[in-house]
Tab-separated table of C-alpha atoms and ligand atoms in Angstrom:
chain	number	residue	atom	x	y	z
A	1	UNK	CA	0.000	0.000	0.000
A	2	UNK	CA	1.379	3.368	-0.926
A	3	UNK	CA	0.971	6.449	0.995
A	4	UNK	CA	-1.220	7.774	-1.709
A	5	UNK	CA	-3.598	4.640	-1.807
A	6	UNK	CA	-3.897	4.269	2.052
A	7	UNK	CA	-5.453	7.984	1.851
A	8	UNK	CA	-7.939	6.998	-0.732
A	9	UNK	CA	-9.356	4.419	1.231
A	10	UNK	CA	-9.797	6.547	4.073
A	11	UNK	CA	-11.558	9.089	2.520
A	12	UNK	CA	-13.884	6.251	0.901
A	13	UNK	CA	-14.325	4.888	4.278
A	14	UNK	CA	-15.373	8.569	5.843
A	15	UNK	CA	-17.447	8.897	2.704
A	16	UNK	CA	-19.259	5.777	3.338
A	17	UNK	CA	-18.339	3.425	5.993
A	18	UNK	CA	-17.602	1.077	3.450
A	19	UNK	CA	-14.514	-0.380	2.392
A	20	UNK	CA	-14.313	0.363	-1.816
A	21	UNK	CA	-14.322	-2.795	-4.099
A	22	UNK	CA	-11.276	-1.718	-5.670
A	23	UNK	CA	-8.411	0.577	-6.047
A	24	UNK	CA	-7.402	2.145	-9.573
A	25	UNK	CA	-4.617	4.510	-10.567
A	26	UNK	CA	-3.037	6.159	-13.192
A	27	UNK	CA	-0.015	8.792	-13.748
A	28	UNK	CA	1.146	11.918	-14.216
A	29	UNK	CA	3.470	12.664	-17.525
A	30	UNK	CA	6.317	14.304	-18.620
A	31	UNK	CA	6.436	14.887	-22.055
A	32	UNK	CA	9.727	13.995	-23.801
A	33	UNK	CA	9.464	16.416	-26.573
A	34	UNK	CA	6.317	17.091	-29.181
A	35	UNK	CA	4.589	20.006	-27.940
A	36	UNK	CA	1.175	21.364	-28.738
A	37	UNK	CA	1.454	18.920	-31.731
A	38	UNK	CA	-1.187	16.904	-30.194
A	39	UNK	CA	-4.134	18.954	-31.507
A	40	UNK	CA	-2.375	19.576	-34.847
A	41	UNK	CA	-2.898	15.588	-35.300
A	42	UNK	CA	1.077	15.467	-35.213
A	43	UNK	CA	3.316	13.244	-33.102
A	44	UNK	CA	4.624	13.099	-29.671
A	45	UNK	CA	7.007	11.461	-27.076
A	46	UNK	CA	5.396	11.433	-23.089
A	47	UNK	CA	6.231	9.181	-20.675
A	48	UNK	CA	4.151	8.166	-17.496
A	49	UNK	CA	5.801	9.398	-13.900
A	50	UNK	CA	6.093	7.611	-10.474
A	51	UNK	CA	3.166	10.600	-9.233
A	52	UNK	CA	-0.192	8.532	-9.350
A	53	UNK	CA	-3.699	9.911	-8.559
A	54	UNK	CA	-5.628	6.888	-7.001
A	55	UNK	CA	-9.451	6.344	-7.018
A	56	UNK	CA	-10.838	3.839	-4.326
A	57	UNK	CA	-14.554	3.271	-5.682
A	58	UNK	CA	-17.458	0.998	-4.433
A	59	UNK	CA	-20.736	0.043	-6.095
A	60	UNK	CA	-23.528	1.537	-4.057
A	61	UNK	CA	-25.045	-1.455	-2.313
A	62	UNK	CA	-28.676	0.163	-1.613
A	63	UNK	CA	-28.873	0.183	-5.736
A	64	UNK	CA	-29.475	4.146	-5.799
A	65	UNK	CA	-28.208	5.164	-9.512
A	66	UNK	CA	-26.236	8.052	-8.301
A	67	UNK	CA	-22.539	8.840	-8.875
A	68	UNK	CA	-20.821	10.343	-5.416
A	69	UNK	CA	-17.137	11.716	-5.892
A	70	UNK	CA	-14.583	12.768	-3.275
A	71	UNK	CA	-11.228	14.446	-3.465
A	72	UNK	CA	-8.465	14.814	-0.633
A	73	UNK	CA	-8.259	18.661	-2.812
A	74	UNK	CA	-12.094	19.685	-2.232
A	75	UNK	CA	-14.009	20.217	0.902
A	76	UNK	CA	-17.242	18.655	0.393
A	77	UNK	CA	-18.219	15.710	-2.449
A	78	UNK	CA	-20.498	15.962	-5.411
A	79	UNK	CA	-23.036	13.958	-6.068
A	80	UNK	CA	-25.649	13.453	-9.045
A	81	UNK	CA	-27.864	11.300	-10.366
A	82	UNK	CA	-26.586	8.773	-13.549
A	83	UNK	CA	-29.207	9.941	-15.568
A	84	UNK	CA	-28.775	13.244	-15.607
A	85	UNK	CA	-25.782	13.034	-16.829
A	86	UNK	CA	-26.362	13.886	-19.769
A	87	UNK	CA	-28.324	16.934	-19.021
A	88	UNK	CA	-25.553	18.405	-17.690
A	89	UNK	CA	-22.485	17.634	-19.960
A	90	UNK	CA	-21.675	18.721	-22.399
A	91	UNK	CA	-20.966	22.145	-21.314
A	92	UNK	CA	-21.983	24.850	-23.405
A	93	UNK	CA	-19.386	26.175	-25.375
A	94	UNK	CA	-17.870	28.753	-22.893
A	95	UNK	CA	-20.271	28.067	-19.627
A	96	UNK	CA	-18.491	27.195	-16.467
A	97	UNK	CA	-19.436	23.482	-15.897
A	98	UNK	CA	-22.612	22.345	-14.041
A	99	UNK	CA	-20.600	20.865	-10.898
A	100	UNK	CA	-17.439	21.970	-9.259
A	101	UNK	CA	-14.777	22.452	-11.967
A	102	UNK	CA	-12.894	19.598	-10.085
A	103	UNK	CA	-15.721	17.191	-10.154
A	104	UNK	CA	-16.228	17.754	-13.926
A	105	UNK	CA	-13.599	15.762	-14.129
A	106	UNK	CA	-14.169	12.312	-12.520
A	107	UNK	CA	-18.080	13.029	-13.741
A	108	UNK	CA	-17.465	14.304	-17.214
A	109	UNK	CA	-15.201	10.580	-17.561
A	110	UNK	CA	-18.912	8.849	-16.090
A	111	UNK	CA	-20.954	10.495	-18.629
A	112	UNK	CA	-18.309	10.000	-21.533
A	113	UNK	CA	-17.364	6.219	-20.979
A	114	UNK	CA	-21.324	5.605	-20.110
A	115	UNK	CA	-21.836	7.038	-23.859
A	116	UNK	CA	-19.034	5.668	-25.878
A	117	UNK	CA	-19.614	2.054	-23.835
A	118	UNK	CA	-23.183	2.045	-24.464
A	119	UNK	CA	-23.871	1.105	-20.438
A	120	UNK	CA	-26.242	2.620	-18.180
A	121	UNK	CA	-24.009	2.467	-15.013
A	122	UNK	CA	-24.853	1.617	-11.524
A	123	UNK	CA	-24.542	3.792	-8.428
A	124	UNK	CA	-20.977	4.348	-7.753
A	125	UNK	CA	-19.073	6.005	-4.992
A	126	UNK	CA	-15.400	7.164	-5.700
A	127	UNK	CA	-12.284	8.718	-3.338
A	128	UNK	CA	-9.684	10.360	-4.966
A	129	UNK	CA	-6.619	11.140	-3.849
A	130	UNK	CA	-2.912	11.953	-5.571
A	131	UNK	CA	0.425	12.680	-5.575
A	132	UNK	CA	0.441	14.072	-8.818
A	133	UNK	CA	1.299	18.213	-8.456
A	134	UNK	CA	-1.303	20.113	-9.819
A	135	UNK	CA	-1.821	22.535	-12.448
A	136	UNK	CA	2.144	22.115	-12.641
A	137	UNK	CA	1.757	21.144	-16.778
A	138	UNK	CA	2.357	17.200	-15.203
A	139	UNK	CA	-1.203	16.282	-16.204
A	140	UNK	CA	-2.739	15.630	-12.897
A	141	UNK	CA	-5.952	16.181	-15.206
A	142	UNK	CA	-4.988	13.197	-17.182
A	143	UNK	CA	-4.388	11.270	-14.113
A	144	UNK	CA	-7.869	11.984	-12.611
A	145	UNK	CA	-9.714	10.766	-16.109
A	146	UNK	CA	-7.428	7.927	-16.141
A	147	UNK	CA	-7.669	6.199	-12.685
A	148	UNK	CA	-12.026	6.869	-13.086
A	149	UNK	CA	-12.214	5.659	-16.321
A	150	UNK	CA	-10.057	2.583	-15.317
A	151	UNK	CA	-12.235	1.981	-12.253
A	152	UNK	CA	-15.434	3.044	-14.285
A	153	UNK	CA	-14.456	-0.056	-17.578
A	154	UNK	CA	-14.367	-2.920	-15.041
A	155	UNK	CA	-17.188	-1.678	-12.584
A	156	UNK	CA	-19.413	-0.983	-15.072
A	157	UNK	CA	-18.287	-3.958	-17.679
A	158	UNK	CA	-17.759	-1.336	-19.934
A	159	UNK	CA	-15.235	-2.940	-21.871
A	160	UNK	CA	-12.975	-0.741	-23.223
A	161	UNK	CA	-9.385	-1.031	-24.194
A	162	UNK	CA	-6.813	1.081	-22.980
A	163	UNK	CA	-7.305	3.879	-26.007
A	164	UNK	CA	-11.156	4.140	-25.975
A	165	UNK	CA	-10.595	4.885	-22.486
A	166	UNK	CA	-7.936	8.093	-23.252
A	167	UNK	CA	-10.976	8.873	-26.228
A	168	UNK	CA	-13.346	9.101	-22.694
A	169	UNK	CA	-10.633	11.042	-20.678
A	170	UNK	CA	-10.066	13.503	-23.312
A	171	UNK	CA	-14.115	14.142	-24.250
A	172	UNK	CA	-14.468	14.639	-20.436
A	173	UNK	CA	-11.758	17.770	-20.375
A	174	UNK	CA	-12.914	19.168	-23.245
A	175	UNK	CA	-16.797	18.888	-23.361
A	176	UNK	CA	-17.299	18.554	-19.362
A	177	UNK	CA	-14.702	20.806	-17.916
A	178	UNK	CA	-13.955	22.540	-21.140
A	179	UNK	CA	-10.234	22.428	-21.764
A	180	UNK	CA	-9.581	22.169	-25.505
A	181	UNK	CA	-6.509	19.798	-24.592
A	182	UNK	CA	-5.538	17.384	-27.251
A	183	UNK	CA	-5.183	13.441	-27.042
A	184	UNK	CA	-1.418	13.172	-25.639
A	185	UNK	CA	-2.029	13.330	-22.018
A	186	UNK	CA	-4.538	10.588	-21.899
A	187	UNK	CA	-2.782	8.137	-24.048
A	188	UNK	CA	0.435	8.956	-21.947
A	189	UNK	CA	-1.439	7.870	-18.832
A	190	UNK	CA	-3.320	4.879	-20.270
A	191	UNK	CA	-0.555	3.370	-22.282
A	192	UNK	CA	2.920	4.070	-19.872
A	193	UNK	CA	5.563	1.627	-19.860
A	194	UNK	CA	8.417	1.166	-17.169
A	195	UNK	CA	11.956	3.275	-18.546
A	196	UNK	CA	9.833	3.771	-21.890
A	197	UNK	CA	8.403	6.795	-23.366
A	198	UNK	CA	5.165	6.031	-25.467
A	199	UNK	CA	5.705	7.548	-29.286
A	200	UNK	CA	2.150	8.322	-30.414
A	201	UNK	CA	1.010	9.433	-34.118
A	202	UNK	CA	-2.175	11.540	-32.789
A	203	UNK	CA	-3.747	11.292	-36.227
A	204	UNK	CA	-4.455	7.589	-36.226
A	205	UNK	CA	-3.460	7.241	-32.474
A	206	UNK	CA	-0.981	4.211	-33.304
A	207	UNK	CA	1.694	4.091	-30.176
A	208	UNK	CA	4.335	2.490	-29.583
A	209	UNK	CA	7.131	1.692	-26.281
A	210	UNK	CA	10.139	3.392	-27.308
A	211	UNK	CA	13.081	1.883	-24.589
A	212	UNK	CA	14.271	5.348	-22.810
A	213	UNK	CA	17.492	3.383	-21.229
A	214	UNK	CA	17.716	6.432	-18.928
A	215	UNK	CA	18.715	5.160	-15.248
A	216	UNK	CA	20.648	2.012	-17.413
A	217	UNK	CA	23.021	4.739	-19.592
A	218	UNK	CA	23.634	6.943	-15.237
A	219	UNK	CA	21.344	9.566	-16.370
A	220	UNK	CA	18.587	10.982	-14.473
A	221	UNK	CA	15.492	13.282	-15.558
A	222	UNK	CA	14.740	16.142	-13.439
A	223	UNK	CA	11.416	18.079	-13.249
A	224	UNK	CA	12.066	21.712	-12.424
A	225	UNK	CA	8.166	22.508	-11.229
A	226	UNK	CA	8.273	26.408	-11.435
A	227	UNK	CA	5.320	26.322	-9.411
A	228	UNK	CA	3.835	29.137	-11.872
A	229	UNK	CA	0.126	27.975	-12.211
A	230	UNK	CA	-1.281	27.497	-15.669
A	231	UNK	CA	-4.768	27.079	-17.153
A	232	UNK	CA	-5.479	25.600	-20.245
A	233	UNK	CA	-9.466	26.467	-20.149
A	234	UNK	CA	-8.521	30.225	-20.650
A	235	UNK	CA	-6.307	32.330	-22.600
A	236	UNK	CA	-3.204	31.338	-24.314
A	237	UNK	CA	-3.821	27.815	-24.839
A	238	UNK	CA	-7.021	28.541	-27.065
A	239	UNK	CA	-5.375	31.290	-29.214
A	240	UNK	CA	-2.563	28.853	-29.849
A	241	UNK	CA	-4.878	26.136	-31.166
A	242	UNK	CA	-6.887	29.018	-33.386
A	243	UNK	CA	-3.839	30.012	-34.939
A	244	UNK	CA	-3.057	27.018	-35.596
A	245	UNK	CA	-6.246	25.927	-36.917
A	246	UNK	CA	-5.638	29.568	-39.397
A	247	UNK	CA	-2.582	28.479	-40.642
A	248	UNK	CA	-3.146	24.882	-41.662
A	249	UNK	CA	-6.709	26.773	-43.569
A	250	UNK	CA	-3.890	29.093	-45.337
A	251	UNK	CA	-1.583	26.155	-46.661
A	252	UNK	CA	-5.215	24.183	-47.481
A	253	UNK	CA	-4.375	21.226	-45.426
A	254	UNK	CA	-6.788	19.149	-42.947
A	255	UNK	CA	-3.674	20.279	-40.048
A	256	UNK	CA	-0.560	21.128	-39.565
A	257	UNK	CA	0.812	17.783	-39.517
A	258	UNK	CA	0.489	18.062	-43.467
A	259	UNK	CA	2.942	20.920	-43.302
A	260	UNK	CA	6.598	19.749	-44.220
A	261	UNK	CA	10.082	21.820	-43.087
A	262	UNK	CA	10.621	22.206	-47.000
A	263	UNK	CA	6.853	24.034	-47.130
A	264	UNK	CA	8.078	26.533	-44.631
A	265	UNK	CA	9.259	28.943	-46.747
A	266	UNK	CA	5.966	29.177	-48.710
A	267	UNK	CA	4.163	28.931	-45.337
A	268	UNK	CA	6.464	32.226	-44.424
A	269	UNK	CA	4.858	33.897	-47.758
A	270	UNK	CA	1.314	33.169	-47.428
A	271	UNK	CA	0.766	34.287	-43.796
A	272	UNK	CA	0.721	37.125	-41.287
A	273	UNK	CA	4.831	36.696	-38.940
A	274	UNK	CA	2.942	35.340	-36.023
A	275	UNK	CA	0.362	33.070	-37.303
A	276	UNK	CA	3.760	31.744	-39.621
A	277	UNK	CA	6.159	31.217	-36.380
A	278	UNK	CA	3.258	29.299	-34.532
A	279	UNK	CA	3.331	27.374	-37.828
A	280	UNK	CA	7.268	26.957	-38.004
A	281	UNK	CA	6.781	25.651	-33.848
A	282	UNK	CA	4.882	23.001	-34.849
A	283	UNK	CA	6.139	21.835	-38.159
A	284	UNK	CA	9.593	21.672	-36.911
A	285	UNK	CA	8.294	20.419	-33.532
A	286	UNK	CA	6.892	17.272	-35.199
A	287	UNK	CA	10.253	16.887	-37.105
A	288	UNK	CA	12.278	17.127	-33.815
A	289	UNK	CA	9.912	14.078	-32.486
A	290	UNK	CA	10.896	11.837	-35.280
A	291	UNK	CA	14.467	12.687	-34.868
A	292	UNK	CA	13.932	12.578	-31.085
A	293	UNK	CA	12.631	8.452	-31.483
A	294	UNK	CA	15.298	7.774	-34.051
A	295	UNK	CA	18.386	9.277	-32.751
A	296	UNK	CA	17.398	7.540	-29.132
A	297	UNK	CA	17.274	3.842	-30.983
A	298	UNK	CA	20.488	4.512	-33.177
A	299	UNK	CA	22.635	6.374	-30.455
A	300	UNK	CA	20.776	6.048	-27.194
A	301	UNK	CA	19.190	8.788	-24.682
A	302	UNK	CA	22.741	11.025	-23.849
A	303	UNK	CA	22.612	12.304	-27.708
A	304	UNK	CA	18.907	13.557	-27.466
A	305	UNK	CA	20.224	17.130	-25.832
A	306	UNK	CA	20.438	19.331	-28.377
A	307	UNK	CA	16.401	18.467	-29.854
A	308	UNK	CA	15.271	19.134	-26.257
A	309	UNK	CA	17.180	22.556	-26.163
A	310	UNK	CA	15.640	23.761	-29.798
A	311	UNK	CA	12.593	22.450	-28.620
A	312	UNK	CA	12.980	24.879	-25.776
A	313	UNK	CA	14.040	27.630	-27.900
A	314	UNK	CA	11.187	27.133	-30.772
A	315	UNK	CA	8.645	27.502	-27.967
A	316	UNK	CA	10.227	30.537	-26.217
A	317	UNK	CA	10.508	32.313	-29.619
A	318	UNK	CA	8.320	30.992	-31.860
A	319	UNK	CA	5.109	29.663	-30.118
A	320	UNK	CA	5.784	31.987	-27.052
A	321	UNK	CA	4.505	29.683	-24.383
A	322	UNK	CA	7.184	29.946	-22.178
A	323	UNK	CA	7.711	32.269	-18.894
A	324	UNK	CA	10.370	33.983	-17.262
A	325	UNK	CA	10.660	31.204	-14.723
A	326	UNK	CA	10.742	28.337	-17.106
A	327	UNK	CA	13.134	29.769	-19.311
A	328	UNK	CA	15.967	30.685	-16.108
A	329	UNK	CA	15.286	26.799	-14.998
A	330	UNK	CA	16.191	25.770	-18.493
A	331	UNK	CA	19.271	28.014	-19.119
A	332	UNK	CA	20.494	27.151	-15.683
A	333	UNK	CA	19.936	23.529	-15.674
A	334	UNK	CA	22.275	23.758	-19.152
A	335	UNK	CA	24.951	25.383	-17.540
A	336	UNK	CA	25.208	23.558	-15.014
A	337	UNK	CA	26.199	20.992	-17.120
A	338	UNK	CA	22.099	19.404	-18.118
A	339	UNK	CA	22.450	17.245	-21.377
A	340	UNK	CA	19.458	19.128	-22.516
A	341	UNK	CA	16.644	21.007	-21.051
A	342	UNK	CA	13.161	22.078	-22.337
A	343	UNK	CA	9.886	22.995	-20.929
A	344	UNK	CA	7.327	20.545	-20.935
A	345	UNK	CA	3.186	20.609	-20.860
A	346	UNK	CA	1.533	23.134	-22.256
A	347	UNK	CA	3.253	25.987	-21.835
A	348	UNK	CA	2.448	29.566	-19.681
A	349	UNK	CA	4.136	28.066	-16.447
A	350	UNK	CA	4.270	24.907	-15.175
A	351	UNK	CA	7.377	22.328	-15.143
A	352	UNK	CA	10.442	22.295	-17.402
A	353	UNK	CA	12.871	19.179	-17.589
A	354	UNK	CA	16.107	18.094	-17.823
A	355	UNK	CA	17.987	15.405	-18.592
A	356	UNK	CA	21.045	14.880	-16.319
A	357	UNK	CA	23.616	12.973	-15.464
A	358	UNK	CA	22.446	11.164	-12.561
A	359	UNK	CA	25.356	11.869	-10.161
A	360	UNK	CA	24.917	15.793	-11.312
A	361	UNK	CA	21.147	15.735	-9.842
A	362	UNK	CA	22.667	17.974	-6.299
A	363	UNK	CA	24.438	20.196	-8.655
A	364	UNK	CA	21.837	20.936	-10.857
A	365	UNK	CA	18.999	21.029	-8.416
A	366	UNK	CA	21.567	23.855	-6.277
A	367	UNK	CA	21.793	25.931	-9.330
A	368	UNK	CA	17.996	25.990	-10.051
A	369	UNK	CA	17.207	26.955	-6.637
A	370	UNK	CA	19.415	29.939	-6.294
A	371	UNK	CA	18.996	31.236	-10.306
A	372	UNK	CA	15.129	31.439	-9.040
A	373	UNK	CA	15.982	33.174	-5.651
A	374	UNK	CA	18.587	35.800	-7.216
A	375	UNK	CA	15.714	36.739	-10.100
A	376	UNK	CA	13.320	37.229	-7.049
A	377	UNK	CA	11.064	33.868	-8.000
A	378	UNK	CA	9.312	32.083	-5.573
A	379	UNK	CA	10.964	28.709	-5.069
A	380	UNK	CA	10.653	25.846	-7.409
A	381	UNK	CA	9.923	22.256	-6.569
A	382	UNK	CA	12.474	20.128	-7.838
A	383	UNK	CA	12.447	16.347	-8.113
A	384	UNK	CA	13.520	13.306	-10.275
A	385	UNK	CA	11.236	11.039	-12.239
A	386	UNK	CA	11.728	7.547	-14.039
A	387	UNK	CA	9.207	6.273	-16.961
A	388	UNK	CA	6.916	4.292	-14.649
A	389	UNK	CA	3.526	2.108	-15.537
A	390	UNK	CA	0.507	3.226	-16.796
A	391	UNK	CA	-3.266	2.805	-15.603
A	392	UNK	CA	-4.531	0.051	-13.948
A	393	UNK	CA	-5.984	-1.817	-11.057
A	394	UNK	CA	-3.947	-1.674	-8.107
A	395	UNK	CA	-5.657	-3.608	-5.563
B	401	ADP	P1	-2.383	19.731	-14.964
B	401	ADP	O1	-3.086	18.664	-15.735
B	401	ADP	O2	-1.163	20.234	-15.637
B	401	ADP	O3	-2.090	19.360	-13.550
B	401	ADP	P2	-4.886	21.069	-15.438
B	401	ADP	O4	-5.321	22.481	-15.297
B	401	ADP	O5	-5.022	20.416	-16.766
B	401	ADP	O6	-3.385	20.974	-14.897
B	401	ADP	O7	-5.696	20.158	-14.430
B	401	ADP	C1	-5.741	20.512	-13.044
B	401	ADP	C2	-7.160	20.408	-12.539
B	401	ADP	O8	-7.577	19.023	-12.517
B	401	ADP	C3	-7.316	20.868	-11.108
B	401	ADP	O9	-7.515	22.267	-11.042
B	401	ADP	C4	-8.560	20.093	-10.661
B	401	ADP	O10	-9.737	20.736	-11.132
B	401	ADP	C5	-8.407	18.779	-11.409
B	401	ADP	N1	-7.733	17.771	-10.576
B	401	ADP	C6	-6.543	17.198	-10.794
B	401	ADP	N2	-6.242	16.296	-9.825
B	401	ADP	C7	-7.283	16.308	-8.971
B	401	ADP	C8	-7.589	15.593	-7.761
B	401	ADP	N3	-6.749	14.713	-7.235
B	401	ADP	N4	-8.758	15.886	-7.155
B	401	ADP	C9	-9.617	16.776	-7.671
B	401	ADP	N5	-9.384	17.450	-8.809
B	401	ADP	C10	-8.246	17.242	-9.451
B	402	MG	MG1	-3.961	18.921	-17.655
């Protein structure tokens, strides 16, 4: 029993005196490299992290088809009845969601899997509780959808395999709680692998284990968490994917992923200088992600470094999703000797990584730390993570 599980059962137990049926989890994920290529039906490289968010669920034994949810993050639980469900999701374009934003989640992943499954769902009861950070670009969202929908498939005899369960995850954040978020973060979370990152196409959503080899080659991956919140239901996020959406409609493609580096100068013709270097972000973004899973299998994770630090730079400059805080952890992590270093998640705060040598982690960690206190930043949470298992039933 982990710490994390232990307090998911007690918080089912003060829910409802009960002891749950089951415990599911799923992970958090750092993203190798490939971002914001998700929505642009291009390719990525996450991996799954040790941080799991745990749901301890029980059927309701007095037969009463209502859904009850619980977090160790909100004061009181939400509860509603199965079948109106789907009177309140989907939320209208631009509404703030029926239920607590928080409970969107696990609830928006009840209404979705109940839909795509074809099941009517029995009363349920569910505790959550995590160790995933939050709102740290880690995907504790992903993590939440994951571990319901995993509990969710075998309560309800849904049936679904581990993709058609990311397909629920991802309908939840953006039609329940009304995140426009791509695919990657729930196929990261269904489908991780120990020490492997999970290469996905996001047009056909084909994904494969590519071996990482990190802690095997002495190296060591180190999340920088800037502790600079992020939200991906406002703002930045949505004019990213708009502009995106405008240039792929200039170069008369379905997406971007249609765009090639040898289009880029006619791309660079055609359009407006912004609307072009969000373009050039994610053309050459997808590029670096091929290179990424092919320089990894012919020379092995220590000669990845320099696509992680132009992946960094193409997002500073040309997709301008980083911040202040992320970019000092990235230049300081490099000279203090990182392999490479990039942001990771979505962008406008949250983590960046890098990849270290493993008996540099004290060195690196040091340098962080003080770079943020000399700028005047708040301090950063700083930690190591290996590729680690996906969703599933843990007990
Ligand atoms: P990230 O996925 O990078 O952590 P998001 O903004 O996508 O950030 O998702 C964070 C949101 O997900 C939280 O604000 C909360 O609404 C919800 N959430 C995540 N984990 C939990 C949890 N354990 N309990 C309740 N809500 C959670
Ligand atoms: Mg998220």
């Amino acid at each position: 029993m982990t710490a994390v599980n232990d307090t998911a059962t007690t918080l089912f137990a003060e829910l409802t005196g009960r002891e749950p049926d089951g415990l599911w989890s799923a992970p958090g994920r750092v993203n190798l490299i490939g971002e914001h290529t998700d929505y642009n039906d291009g390719f990525v490289l996450p991996f799954a992290i040790p941080h799991r968010t745990v749901a301890a669920v029980g059927v309701r034994p007095d037969g009463v088809g209502r859904v009850r949810v619980a977090s160790t993050f909100a004061a009181e639980p939400v509860e509603v009845a199965i079948d109106e469900l789907d009177r309140l999701f989907p939320t209208a374009a631009g509404a703030e969601p029926a239920v607590p934003e928080w409970a969107a989640y696990p609830l928006g992943v009840a209404w979705a899997l109940a839909q795509a499954a074809g099941v009517a769902g029995t009363g349920v009861d569910i505790a959550i509780a995590s160790d995933v950070p939050v709102g740290a670009g880690l995907s504790s969202s992903a993590a939440i959808e994951g571990a319901t929908a995993s509990a969710l498939n075998d309560l309800w005899g849904a049936g679904l395999d581990r993709t058609a369960l990311a397909r629920v995850g991802r309908r939840a954040e953006n039609e329940a709680v009304g995140a426009p978020t791509g695919i990657m973060d729930q196929m990261a979370t269904m489908l991780g692998e120990r020490d492997a990152a999970t290469f996905l196409d996001c047009r056909s959503l084909e994904a494969r284990p590519v071996p990482l080899r990190i802690a095997e080659s002495g190296l060591a991956i180190l999340v920088m968490d800037t502790r600079v919140a992020h939200a991906h239901s406002t703002g930045g996020y949505r004019e990213r994917r708009e502009a995106c959406e405008r240039g792929a409609a200039i170069m008369g493609v379905p997406s971007l992923r249609d765009v090639s580096v040898a289009d880029l100068p006619r791309a660079e013709e055609l359009m407006d200088d912004v609307t072009f270097r969000r373009v050039r972000h994610v053309v050459t973004e997808n590029q670096r992600v091929l290179d990424t899973v092919r320089v990894l299998g012919e020379k092995g994770p220590r000669a990845i470094g320099e696509l992680l630090v132009a992946s960094h730079a193409s997002m500073r400059d040309d997709f301008e999703i980083s911040v202040p805080e992320l970019d000092t952890a990235v230049d300081t992590a490099l000279s203090a000797g990182a392999i490479g270093a990039r942001m990771t998640g979505g962008g406008f705060g949250g983590a960046a990584i890098a990849l270290i040598e493993a008996d540099a982690e004290r060195a690196v960690s040091e340098a962080v730390t003080a770079a943020f206190a000399d700028a005047g930043f708040g301090a950063p949470h700083i930690f190591t993570v290996l590729p680690s298992a996906g969703a599933g039933r843990d007990a």
